[in-house]
Amino acid sequence: MSALLEIENLRVTFPTARGPIDVVKGLSLTLGRERLGIVGESGSGKSMTGRSILRLIRAPGKVTADKLRFDGIDLLAQSERQMRSIRGARISMVMQDPKFSLNPVMTIGDQIAEALLTHQKLGRADIRGRTLAMLEAVRINDPERVLGLYPHEVSGGMGQRVMIAMMLIPEPDLLIADEPTSALDVSVQAQVLEIIDDLVKRKGMGLILISHDLDLVSAYCDRILVMRGGEVVEECVAGELRNAKHPYTRGLLASIPRLDEDREELPVLQRDEAST
Amino acid sequence: MSALKIENLDISYGDSKVTHGIGFDVAEGESFALVGESGSGKTTVLKAIAGMARSWTGSITAFGHARTPGIDRGFARQCQMVFQDPYGSLHPRKTVDATLSEPLAIHGVGDSGARVDEVMQSVGLDRRFRFRFPHQLSGGQRQRVAIARALILKPKLLLLDEPTSALDVSVQAEILNLLKRLRREQGLTYLMVTHNLPVVSFLCDRLAVMRHGRVVEVASVDQLKRGELQDPYSRELTRFSASHPKT
Ligand SMILES: Nc1ncnc2c1ncn2[C@@H]1O[C@H](COP(=O)(O)OP(=O)(O)O)[C@@H](O)[C@H]1O
Ligand SMILES: Nc1ncnc2c1ncn2[C@@H]1O[C@H](COP(=O)(O)OP(=O)(O)O)[C@@H](O)[C@H]1O
Ligand SMILES: [Mg+2]
Ligand SMILES: [Mg+2]
């Protein structure tokens, strides 16, 4: 089976007063129709990696790579117009903050319908039916009412579910989910991840799940990359995360409280800067 | 005397009632958690206690003093809130110094310079951050500023709304250790909203589980750790928290 996504030597660079800095430093990965988790602390380059794939890094940021291929398509060679037809329809991304990614002047119903129409032509009644079904699938109890609301009228958790509905409805080949459930509580989080999981299994969708929650990615992915300072420091099978070798990964794992916690103090990572 | 006593609390936004007959008691020096589904009304309960949700019936009593739904300055000095989002809750154009001095000015407390110094030290913020703006701080530093702002009036009760849910696990550990130390050193009482049960196990003594605007169960953290919560919804929450592989 040929890879769904191939990345070689990806570099994301920003100019700063002290000269250009690489926030992603030569990352390579190959993704099949599988679930890949990317974990690491904030600032480690997870979102920049996800956004690079969709060529969503804004100037003055610059992306270079020896290879960035999706399903045989050279993404770096696509025009902006070609990229627009790939985004949403074939590769979707659930962004970290739903407030900034939903269109503030369009109702939720219209936005989901628009996402659906990038994928196929449907009549009014069909669109409404599919949209309602998708909102129900992300566990929104009163979808009829929510269809008519604007993004500022819904809570963070609801906004996140709307985003997920919008990104899943075109049934993309690859879903990049950037901290998709951070505003949801554990039981809703599990339900939403199961919907995503179902699409992976049924439709063979590829998934890149970006999160700082190590437990979450090890529960929902097949393979995990641990990032730090723009680089992958460790790669492992998800079920083996607890046996991670790298001191950084081990430090992260140790700092997580457990349900049967009895430590008086949690171990913390040593940092360069004195106070964080 | 209880630090906080909530009885039969119904809170509304406009015509819609969000909580129904909420009641619980928090002892002085205790750390008490409110957990439950998003949208179940946890933040709303904290806001009513803090005086930011004004339309309610029932009673809210802190250290024997019953509050009214309006502005209550005496209450504010004893009871401060730390918000969920360390990015949104700090004013983007105010330095750390201005953020921390403001409550002192509002409440007419003198000696502001020394108080700011002292509180920054107690939350582990280096002096060099004093004249920085929020965008020049990391997420963890911002949350330390938000905690410092809540502590500067030397309250006895802190209302914490998901204080670590926006933070990395490593930074979360630092803030949780900080909260534990501050409680010990300053004899504080905590009422903390979270959806993370392991955080409750680390920091709290008891918890109330909320669902659809009601408290469905109050239990001790020992019961939580032993998997002995009774209500079906509480058990579901525990199951999801335990199902993530632990290390
Ligand atoms: N416009 C920018 N200019 C310079 N650095 C930036 C810019 N945007 C992001 N960065 C830096 O890129 C790094 C990686 O960011 P990001 O991928 O968002 O991290 P993560 O998603 O892992 O938290 C961070 O250190 C961030 O400060
Ligand atoms: N300012 C507001 N106006 C109207 N409804 C609100 C407002 N804030 C919250 N709500 C509603 O009140 C309910 C409880 O919300 P909240 O207390 O934020 O829940 P939680 O903190 O448990 O997630 C939700 O249904 C929410 O939509
Ligand atoms: Mg990110
Ligand atoms: Mg809340």
Coordinates of C-alpha atoms and ligand atoms in Angstrom, one line a residue:
Chain A
M1 CA 0.0 0.0 0.0
S2 CA 1.4 3.4 -0.9
A3 CA 1.5 6.0 1.8
L4 CA -1.3 8.5 2.3
L5 CA 1.1 11.2 3.4
E6 CA 4.9 11.4 3.1
I7 CA 6.9 14.2 4.7
E8 CA 10.6 14.5 4.4
N9 CA 12.8 17.2 6.1
L10 CA 10.0 19.6 6.8
R11 CA 11.2 23.0 8.0
V12 CA 9.1 25.9 9.2
T13 CA 11.0 29.2 9.6
F14 CA 10.1 32.6 11.0
P15 CA 12.2 35.7 10.8
T16 CA 12.9 37.3 14.2
A17 CA 14.9 40.3 15.4
R18 CA 17.7 37.8 16.1
G19 CA 17.6 36.3 12.7
P20 CA 15.4 33.4 11.3
I21 CA 14.4 30.6 13.6
D22 CA 13.2 27.1 12.7
V23 CA 10.1 26.2 14.7
V24 CA 10.0 22.8 12.9
K25 CA 13.4 21.4 12.3
G26 CA 13.6 18.8 9.6
L27 CA 10.7 16.6 10.5
S28 CA 10.0 13.5 8.5
L29 CA 7.0 11.1 8.7
T30 CA 5.1 8.6 6.7
L31 CA 1.4 8.0 7.3
G32 CA -0.8 5.2 6.0
R33 CA -4.5 4.8 6.7
E34 CA -3.7 4.8 10.4
R35 CA -3.9 7.0 13.5
L36 CA -0.8 8.9 14.3
G37 CA -0.6 10.9 17.5
I38 CA 1.7 14.0 17.9
V39 CA 2.4 15.0 21.5
G40 CA 4.7 17.5 23.1
E41 CA 4.5 20.7 25.2
S42 CA 3.1 23.9 23.8
G43 CA 5.5 25.6 21.5
S44 CA 7.1 22.3 20.4
G45 CA 5.8 22.8 16.8
K46 CA 2.8 20.5 16.7
S47 CA 0.4 23.0 15.2
M48 CA 2.9 24.3 12.8
T49 CA 3.5 20.8 11.5
G50 CA -0.2 20.2 11.1
R51 CA -0.8 23.5 9.3
S52 CA 2.2 23.0 7.0
I53 CA 0.5 20.0 5.5
L54 CA -2.4 22.1 4.4
R55 CA -0.1 25.0 3.5
L56 CA -1.8 27.2 6.0
I57 CA 1.4 28.8 7.4
R58 CA 1.0 32.6 7.0
A59 CA 3.7 34.9 5.9
P60 CA 6.3 35.7 7.2
G61 CA 6.5 32.1 8.1
K62 CA 8.1 29.9 5.5
V63 CA 7.7 26.2 4.8
T64 CA 10.3 24.1 3.0
A65 CA 10.5 20.3 2.6
D66 CA 12.3 17.8 0.4
K67 CA 9.0 16.0 0.1
L68 CA 5.4 16.8 1.0
R69 CA 3.1 14.4 -0.8
F70 CA -0.5 13.5 -0.1
D71 CA -1.9 10.5 -2.0
G72 CA 0.6 11.0 -4.8
I73 CA 0.0 14.8 -5.0
D74 CA 3.0 17.1 -4.5
L75 CA 1.4 19.6 -2.1
L76 CA 4.3 22.1 -2.5
A77 CA 3.6 22.3 -6.3
Q78 CA -0.1 23.0 -6.0
S79 CA -1.5 26.4 -6.8
E80 CA -3.5 28.2 -4.0
R81 CA -6.7 27.3 -6.0
Q82 CA -5.7 23.6 -6.1
M83 CA -5.0 23.7 -2.4
R84 CA -8.5 25.1 -1.7
S85 CA -10.1 22.2 -3.4
I86 CA -8.0 19.7 -1.4
R87 CA -8.7 21.5 1.9
G88 CA -11.9 20.4 3.4
A89 CA -12.8 17.9 0.7
R90 CA -9.8 15.6 1.0
I91 CA -7.8 16.8 4.0
S92 CA -9.6 18.5 6.9
M93 CA -8.2 20.2 9.9
V94 CA -9.9 20.7 13.2
M95 CA -8.1 23.8 14.5
Q96 CA -7.1 24.3 18.1
D97 CA -9.5 27.2 18.8
P98 CA -13.0 26.9 17.3
K99 CA -13.7 30.6 18.0
F100 CA -11.1 31.6 15.4
S101 CA -11.9 29.0 12.9
L102 CA -15.7 29.3 12.6
N103 CA -17.1 32.1 10.4
P104 CA -18.6 34.6 12.9
V105 CA -21.3 35.9 10.5
M106 CA -22.7 32.6 9.2
T107 CA -25.0 30.3 11.1
I108 CA -23.7 27.0 12.2
G109 CA -26.2 25.2 9.9
D110 CA -25.0 27.2 6.8
Q111 CA -21.4 26.5 7.6
I112 CA -21.9 22.8 7.9
A113 CA -24.0 22.8 4.7
E114 CA -21.2 24.6 2.9
A115 CA -18.7 22.1 4.1
L116 CA -20.9 19.3 2.9
L117 CA -21.3 20.9 -0.6
T118 CA -17.5 20.9 -1.1
H119 CA -17.9 17.2 -1.3
Q120 CA -21.0 16.5 -3.2
K121 CA -24.1 18.1 -4.8
L122 CA -27.3 17.6 -2.7
G123 CA -30.8 18.9 -2.5
R124 CA -32.0 21.2 0.3
A125 CA -33.8 18.5 2.3
D126 CA -30.8 16.1 2.0
I127 CA -28.4 18.7 3.2
R128 CA -30.6 19.5 6.2
G129 CA -31.0 15.8 7.0
R130 CA -27.3 15.1 6.8
T131 CA -26.4 18.2 8.8
L132 CA -28.8 17.3 11.6
A133 CA -27.5 13.7 11.6
M134 CA -23.9 14.9 11.9
L135 CA -24.7 17.3 14.8
E136 CA -26.4 14.4 16.6
A137 CA -23.4 12.2 15.9
V138 CA -21.2 14.7 17.8
R139 CA -23.7 14.5 20.7
I140 CA -25.4 17.8 20.2
N141 CA -28.8 17.2 21.8
D142 CA -30.9 19.8 20.2
P143 CA -29.5 20.1 16.6
E144 CA -32.6 21.9 15.2
R145 CA -31.9 24.8 17.5
V146 CA -28.1 24.8 17.1
L147 CA -28.4 25.0 13.3
G148 CA -29.8 28.5 13.6
L149 CA -27.2 29.8 16.0
Y150 CA -24.1 31.9 15.3
P151 CA -20.7 30.8 16.6
H152 CA -20.6 33.4 19.4
E153 CA -23.9 32.0 20.8
V154 CA -22.4 28.6 21.6
S155 CA -20.1 27.5 24.4
G156 CA -16.4 26.5 23.8
G157 CA -17.3 22.8 24.1
M158 CA -20.2 23.1 21.7
G159 CA -18.1 25.1 19.2
Q160 CA -15.5 22.4 19.2
R161 CA -18.2 19.8 18.4
V162 CA -19.5 21.9 15.6
M163 CA -16.0 22.2 14.2
I164 CA -15.6 18.5 14.3
A165 CA -19.0 17.9 12.6
M166 CA -18.0 20.4 9.9
M167 CA -14.7 18.7 9.3
L168 CA -16.0 15.1 9.3
I169 CA -19.1 15.7 7.1
P170 CA -17.2 15.7 3.7
E171 CA -15.6 12.4 4.8
P172 CA -12.0 13.4 4.1
D173 CA -9.2 11.0 3.4
L174 CA -7.0 12.6 6.1
L175 CA -8.1 14.4 9.2
I176 CA -5.7 16.6 11.1
A177 CA -7.2 17.2 14.5
D178 CA -5.3 19.8 16.6
E179 CA -6.3 19.5 20.2
P180 CA -9.8 18.7 19.1
T181 CA -11.4 17.9 22.4
S182 CA -9.5 20.1 24.9
A183 CA -12.7 22.0 25.8
L184 CA -14.8 18.8 26.3
D185 CA -15.2 16.8 29.4
V186 CA -14.0 13.2 29.5
S187 CA -17.3 11.4 28.6
V188 CA -18.1 13.7 25.6
Q189 CA -14.4 13.6 24.6
A190 CA -14.6 9.8 24.4
Q191 CA -17.8 9.9 22.4
V192 CA -16.3 12.4 19.9
L193 CA -13.1 10.4 19.5
E194 CA -15.1 7.3 18.9
I195 CA -16.9 9.0 16.0
I196 CA -13.5 9.9 14.5
D197 CA -12.3 6.4 15.1
D198 CA -15.3 5.0 13.4
L199 CA -14.5 7.0 10.2
V200 CA -10.9 5.7 10.4
K201 CA -12.1 2.1 10.6
R202 CA -15.1 2.3 8.1
K203 CA -13.7 4.7 5.5
G204 CA -10.0 4.1 6.0
M205 CA -9.5 7.7 6.9
G206 CA -6.0 8.7 8.0
L207 CA -5.8 10.6 11.3
I208 CA -3.2 12.9 12.8
L209 CA -4.2 13.6 16.3
I210 CA -2.3 16.5 17.9
S211 CA -2.6 16.8 21.6
H212 CA -0.6 17.6 24.7
D213 CA -2.6 14.9 26.5
L214 CA -0.4 11.8 26.5
D215 CA -3.1 9.5 27.9
L216 CA -5.5 10.5 25.2
V217 CA -3.2 9.9 22.2
S218 CA -2.0 6.6 23.6
A219 CA -5.7 5.5 23.9
Y220 CA -6.8 6.6 20.4
C221 CA -3.7 6.2 18.2
D222 CA -1.6 3.5 16.7
R223 CA 1.7 5.3 16.7
I224 CA 3.0 8.3 18.5
L225 CA 5.6 11.0 17.8
V226 CA 6.9 13.0 20.7
M227 CA 8.0 16.5 19.7
R228 CA 10.2 18.9 21.6
G229 CA 11.6 22.2 20.2
G230 CA 10.5 21.5 16.6
E231 CA 12.0 18.0 16.5
V232 CA 10.8 14.5 17.0
V233 CA 12.6 13.1 20.0
E234 CA 10.9 9.8 20.2
E235 CA 8.6 7.6 18.2
C236 CA 6.7 4.6 19.6
V237 CA 3.8 2.3 19.3
A238 CA 0.9 3.9 21.2
G239 CA 0.4 1.0 23.6
E240 CA 4.1 1.2 24.5
L241 CA 4.1 4.9 25.5
R242 CA 4.4 4.0 29.1
N243 CA 7.7 2.3 28.3
A244 CA 9.0 5.4 26.6
K245 CA 12.8 5.7 26.8
H246 CA 13.6 9.3 26.2
P247 CA 14.0 11.3 29.4
Y248 CA 11.8 14.1 28.1
T249 CA 8.9 11.7 27.4
R250 CA 9.4 10.0 30.8
G251 CA 9.4 13.4 32.5
L252 CA 6.1 14.3 30.8
L253 CA 4.5 11.0 31.8
A254 CA 5.7 11.3 35.4
S255 CA 4.1 14.8 35.8
I256 CA 0.6 13.5 35.1
P257 CA -1.6 12.9 38.2
R258 CA -3.3 9.6 38.4
L259 CA -6.8 8.7 39.6
D260 CA -5.3 6.8 42.6
E261 CA -2.7 9.6 43.1
D262 CA -0.9 9.6 46.4
R263 CA 2.2 11.6 45.7
E264 CA 2.6 14.7 47.8
E265 CA 4.2 16.6 45.0
L266 CA 4.3 16.0 41.2
P267 CA 7.7 15.9 39.5
V268 CA 8.3 18.8 37.1
L269 CA 10.6 19.1 34.1
Q270 CA 13.8 21.1 34.5
R271 CA 13.7 24.1 32.3
D272 CA 16.3 26.5 30.9
E273 CA 14.3 29.6 32.0
A274 CA 14.1 29.8 35.8
S275 CA 10.4 30.4 36.2
T276 CA 7.6 29.1 34.0
Chain B
M1 CA -18.1 27.2 60.8
S2 CA -18.2 26.4 57.1
A3 CA -16.1 28.4 54.8
L4 CA -18.9 28.1 52.2
K5 CA -22.4 26.9 52.5
I6 CA -24.6 26.7 49.4
E7 CA -28.3 26.0 49.9
N8 CA -31.0 25.4 47.3
L9 CA -29.3 27.5 44.7
D10 CA -31.2 28.2 41.5
I11 CA -29.3 30.4 39.0
S12 CA -30.8 31.8 35.8
Y13 CA -29.6 33.5 32.7
G14 CA -32.6 35.5 31.5
D15 CA -35.6 33.2 31.5
S16 CA -33.7 30.0 31.5
K17 CA -32.8 28.4 34.8
V18 CA -29.4 26.8 34.7
T19 CA -29.0 25.2 38.1
H20 CA -31.6 23.5 40.2
G21 CA -31.5 23.3 44.0
I22 CA -27.7 23.1 44.3
G23 CA -26.5 22.5 47.8
F24 CA -23.1 21.7 49.4
D25 CA -20.9 22.7 52.3
V26 CA -17.2 23.4 52.2
A27 CA -15.3 23.3 55.5
E28 CA -12.6 25.9 56.3
G29 CA -9.3 24.8 54.9
E30 CA -10.9 22.2 52.7
S31 CA -10.3 21.7 49.0
F32 CA -13.6 20.8 47.3
A33 CA -14.1 20.0 43.7
L34 CA -17.0 20.5 41.4
V35 CA -16.9 18.0 38.5
G36 CA -19.3 17.1 35.7
E37 CA -20.4 17.5 32.1
S38 CA -19.6 20.7 30.2
G39 CA -22.7 22.8 30.3
S40 CA -23.8 21.3 33.6
G41 CA -23.5 24.7 35.4
K42 CA -20.2 24.5 37.2
T43 CA -18.8 27.8 36.1
T44 CA -22.2 29.4 36.7
V45 CA -22.1 28.3 40.4
L46 CA -18.7 29.9 40.8
K47 CA -19.9 33.1 39.1
A48 CA -22.9 33.3 41.4
I49 CA -20.6 32.9 44.4
A50 CA -18.2 35.6 43.0
G51 CA -21.1 38.0 42.3
M52 CA -20.8 37.7 38.5
A53 CA -24.1 36.0 37.9
R54 CA -26.7 38.1 39.7
S55 CA -30.0 36.3 39.0
W56 CA -30.4 33.6 41.6
T57 CA -32.5 32.4 44.5
G58 CA -31.4 30.3 47.5
S59 CA -28.5 31.1 49.8
I60 CA -24.8 31.5 49.6
T61 CA -23.0 32.0 52.9
A62 CA -19.2 32.4 53.2
F63 CA -17.6 32.4 56.7
G64 CA -21.0 33.0 58.2
H65 CA -21.8 36.0 56.0
A66 CA -24.7 35.6 53.6
R67 CA -24.2 37.3 50.3
T68 CA -26.8 39.1 48.3
P69 CA -27.0 38.9 44.5
G70 CA -25.6 42.4 44.1
I71 CA -22.1 43.8 44.6
D72 CA -20.7 42.9 47.9
R73 CA -17.2 44.3 48.6
G74 CA -16.6 42.6 51.9
F75 CA -17.4 39.3 50.3
A76 CA -15.0 40.0 47.4
R77 CA -12.1 40.5 49.8
Q78 CA -12.6 37.1 51.3
C79 CA -13.4 35.2 48.1
Q80 CA -11.6 35.5 44.8
M81 CA -11.9 33.7 41.5
V82 CA -9.3 32.3 39.1
F83 CA -10.6 31.8 35.6
Q84 CA -10.2 29.0 33.2
D85 CA -8.4 30.8 30.4
P86 CA -5.0 32.3 31.3
Y87 CA -5.0 34.1 27.9
G88 CA -8.4 35.7 28.0
S89 CA -8.6 36.5 31.7
L90 CA -5.7 39.0 31.8
H91 CA -6.0 42.4 30.2
P92 CA -3.6 42.4 27.2
R93 CA -2.5 46.0 27.7
K94 CA -1.8 45.8 31.4
T95 CA 1.6 44.8 32.8
V96 CA 1.8 42.3 35.6
D97 CA 2.4 45.1 38.0
A98 CA -0.8 47.0 36.9
T99 CA -2.9 43.8 37.0
L100 CA -1.7 43.1 40.5
S101 CA -2.0 46.6 41.9
E102 CA -5.5 47.3 40.6
P103 CA -7.4 45.2 43.2
L104 CA -5.4 47.0 45.9
A105 CA -6.4 50.4 44.6
I106 CA -10.1 49.4 44.3
H107 CA -10.2 48.2 47.8
G108 CA -8.1 51.1 49.1
V109 CA -5.2 49.0 50.4
G110 CA -1.9 50.8 50.8
D111 CA 1.6 49.6 50.5
S112 CA 0.9 48.3 47.1
G113 CA 4.6 48.0 46.0
A114 CA 5.5 45.6 48.8
R115 CA 2.3 43.6 48.4
V116 CA 3.0 43.0 44.7
D117 CA 6.5 41.9 45.5
E118 CA 5.3 39.5 48.1
V119 CA 2.6 37.9 46.1
M120 CA 4.8 37.5 43.1
Q121 CA 7.3 35.7 45.2
S122 CA 4.7 33.4 46.7
V123 CA 3.5 32.2 43.3
G124 CA 7.0 31.8 42.0
L125 CA 7.2 34.6 39.5
D126 CA 10.6 36.1 39.2
R127 CA 10.9 39.9 39.7
R128 CA 11.9 40.4 36.1
F129 CA 8.4 39.6 34.9
R130 CA 6.9 42.5 36.9
F131 CA 6.7 45.0 34.0
R132 CA 5.9 42.5 31.3
F133 CA 2.6 42.3 29.3
P134 CA 0.7 39.0 29.1
H135 CA 1.9 38.3 25.5
Q136 CA 5.4 38.3 26.8
L137 CA 4.7 35.5 29.3
S138 CA 4.2 31.7 28.8
G139 CA 0.9 30.0 29.6
G140 CA 2.1 28.8 32.9
Q141 CA 3.4 32.3 33.9
R142 CA 0.1 33.8 32.9
Q143 CA -1.7 31.4 35.2
R144 CA 0.7 32.3 38.0
V145 CA -0.2 36.0 37.4
A146 CA -4.0 35.1 37.5
I147 CA -3.5 33.2 40.8
A148 CA -1.4 36.1 42.2
R149 CA -4.2 38.6 41.3
A150 CA -6.7 36.4 43.2
L151 CA -4.4 36.2 46.2
I152 CA -3.3 39.8 46.5
L153 CA -6.3 40.8 48.6
K154 CA -5.5 37.9 51.0
P155 CA -8.8 36.1 50.5
K156 CA -9.7 33.0 52.6
L157 CA -11.6 31.3 49.8
L158 CA -10.4 30.7 46.2
L159 CA -12.8 29.8 43.4
L160 CA -10.8 28.0 40.8
D161 CA -12.4 27.4 37.4
E162 CA -10.4 24.7 35.5
P163 CA -7.1 26.4 36.5
T164 CA -4.9 23.9 34.6
S165 CA -7.1 22.7 31.7
A166 CA -5.4 25.0 29.2
L167 CA -1.9 24.0 30.2
D168 CA 0.6 21.3 29.3
V169 CA 0.9 18.4 31.7
S170 CA 4.3 19.5 32.8
V171 CA 3.1 23.1 33.5
Q172 CA -0.1 21.7 35.0
A173 CA 2.1 19.8 37.5
E174 CA 3.9 23.0 38.4
I175 CA 0.6 24.9 39.0
L176 CA -1.0 22.0 40.9
N177 CA 2.1 21.9 43.2
L178 CA 1.8 25.6 43.6
L179 CA -1.9 25.5 44.6
K180 CA -1.2 22.7 47.1
R181 CA 1.7 24.7 48.7
L182 CA -0.3 27.9 48.8
R183 CA -3.2 26.2 50.5
R184 CA -0.9 24.7 53.1
E185 CA 1.0 27.9 53.8
Q186 CA -1.9 30.3 53.8
G187 CA -4.7 28.1 55.2
L188 CA -6.8 28.7 52.1
T189 CA -10.1 27.0 51.2
Y190 CA -10.6 25.9 47.6
L191 CA -13.7 25.4 45.5
M192 CA -12.3 24.1 42.2
V193 CA -14.1 23.3 39.0
T194 CA -12.4 20.7 36.8
H195 CA -13.3 17.9 34.5
N196 CA -10.1 16.0 35.3
L197 CA -10.6 13.5 38.1
P198 CA -6.9 12.7 38.6
V199 CA -6.5 16.4 39.4
V200 CA -9.2 16.0 42.0
S201 CA -7.3 13.0 43.5
F202 CA -4.1 15.1 43.7
L203 CA -5.5 18.4 45.1
C204 CA -8.9 17.8 46.7
D205 CA -10.5 16.3 49.8
R206 CA -14.1 16.0 48.6
L207 CA -16.1 16.4 45.3
A208 CA -19.6 17.1 44.1
V209 CA -20.6 15.6 40.7
M210 CA -22.9 17.8 38.7
R211 CA -25.2 16.9 35.8
H212 CA -27.8 19.0 34.0
G213 CA -27.7 21.7 36.7
R214 CA -28.0 19.4 39.7
V215 CA -25.6 17.9 42.2
V216 CA -26.0 14.2 41.7
E217 CA -23.5 13.1 44.3
V218 CA -21.1 14.3 47.0
A219 CA -18.2 12.0 47.9
S220 CA -14.8 11.9 49.5
V221 CA -11.7 11.7 47.4
D222 CA -10.9 8.3 49.0
Q223 CA -14.2 7.0 47.6
L224 CA -13.1 8.4 44.2
K225 CA -9.7 6.7 44.4
R226 CA -11.2 3.4 45.4
G227 CA -13.7 3.6 42.5
E228 CA -16.6 3.7 45.0
L229 CA -18.7 6.6 43.6
Q230 CA -22.4 5.6 43.6
D231 CA -24.3 7.6 41.0
P232 CA -24.3 6.0 37.5
Y233 CA -23.1 9.2 35.9
S234 CA -20.2 9.5 38.4
R235 CA -19.3 6.0 37.7
E236 CA -19.2 6.7 33.9
L237 CA -16.9 9.7 34.5
T238 CA -14.6 7.5 36.6
R239 CA -14.6 4.8 34.0
F240 CA -13.5 7.2 31.3
S241 CA -10.8 8.6 33.5
A242 CA -9.5 5.2 34.4
S243 CA -9.7 3.8 30.9
H244 CA -6.9 6.0 29.6
P245 CA -3.8 3.8 30.1
K246 CA -1.9 5.0 33.1
T247 CA 1.8 4.8 33.6
Ligands
LIG1 N1 4.5 34.3 13.8 C1 5.5 33.7 14.5 N2 6.7 34.2 14.6 C2 7.7 33.6 15.3 N3 7.5 32.4 16.0 C3 6.3 31.9 15.9 C4 5.2 32.5 15.2 N4 4.1 31.7 15.3 C5 4.5 30.6 16.1 N5 5.8 30.7 16.4 C6 6.6 29.8 17.3 O1 6.5 28.5 16.7 C7 6.7 27.5 17.7 C8 5.8 26.4 17.5 O2 4.5 26.8 17.6 P1 3.2 25.7 17.5 O3 3.4 24.8 16.4 O4 2.0 26.5 17.6 O5 3.4 24.9 18.9 P2 2.4 23.8 19.5 O6 1.3 23.6 18.6 O7 3.3 22.6 19.7 O8 2.1 24.4 20.8 C9 6.4 28.3 19.1 O9 7.6 28.4 19.8 C10 5.9 29.6 18.6 O10 6.3 30.6 19.6
LIG2 N1 -23.8 34.2 29.8 C1 -24.7 33.2 29.5 N2 -25.9 33.5 29.0 C2 -26.8 32.5 28.7 N3 -26.6 31.2 29.0 C3 -25.4 30.8 29.5 C4 -24.4 31.9 29.8 N4 -23.3 31.2 30.4 C5 -23.6 29.9 30.4 N5 -24.8 29.7 29.9 C6 -25.5 28.4 29.8 O1 -25.6 27.9 31.1 C7 -25.3 26.5 31.2 C8 -24.3 26.2 32.2 O2 -23.1 26.7 31.7 P1 -21.7 26.7 32.5 O3 -21.9 27.1 33.9 O4 -20.7 27.5 31.8 O5 -21.4 25.1 32.5 P2 -20.0 24.3 32.8 O6 -19.1 25.3 33.5 O7 -20.4 23.2 33.7 O8 -19.5 23.8 31.6 C9 -25.0 26.1 29.7 O9 -26.2 25.5 29.2 C10 -24.6 27.4 29.1 O10 -25.0 27.3 27.7
MG3 MG -0.8 24.0 19.0
MG4 MG -17.1 25.9 32.8

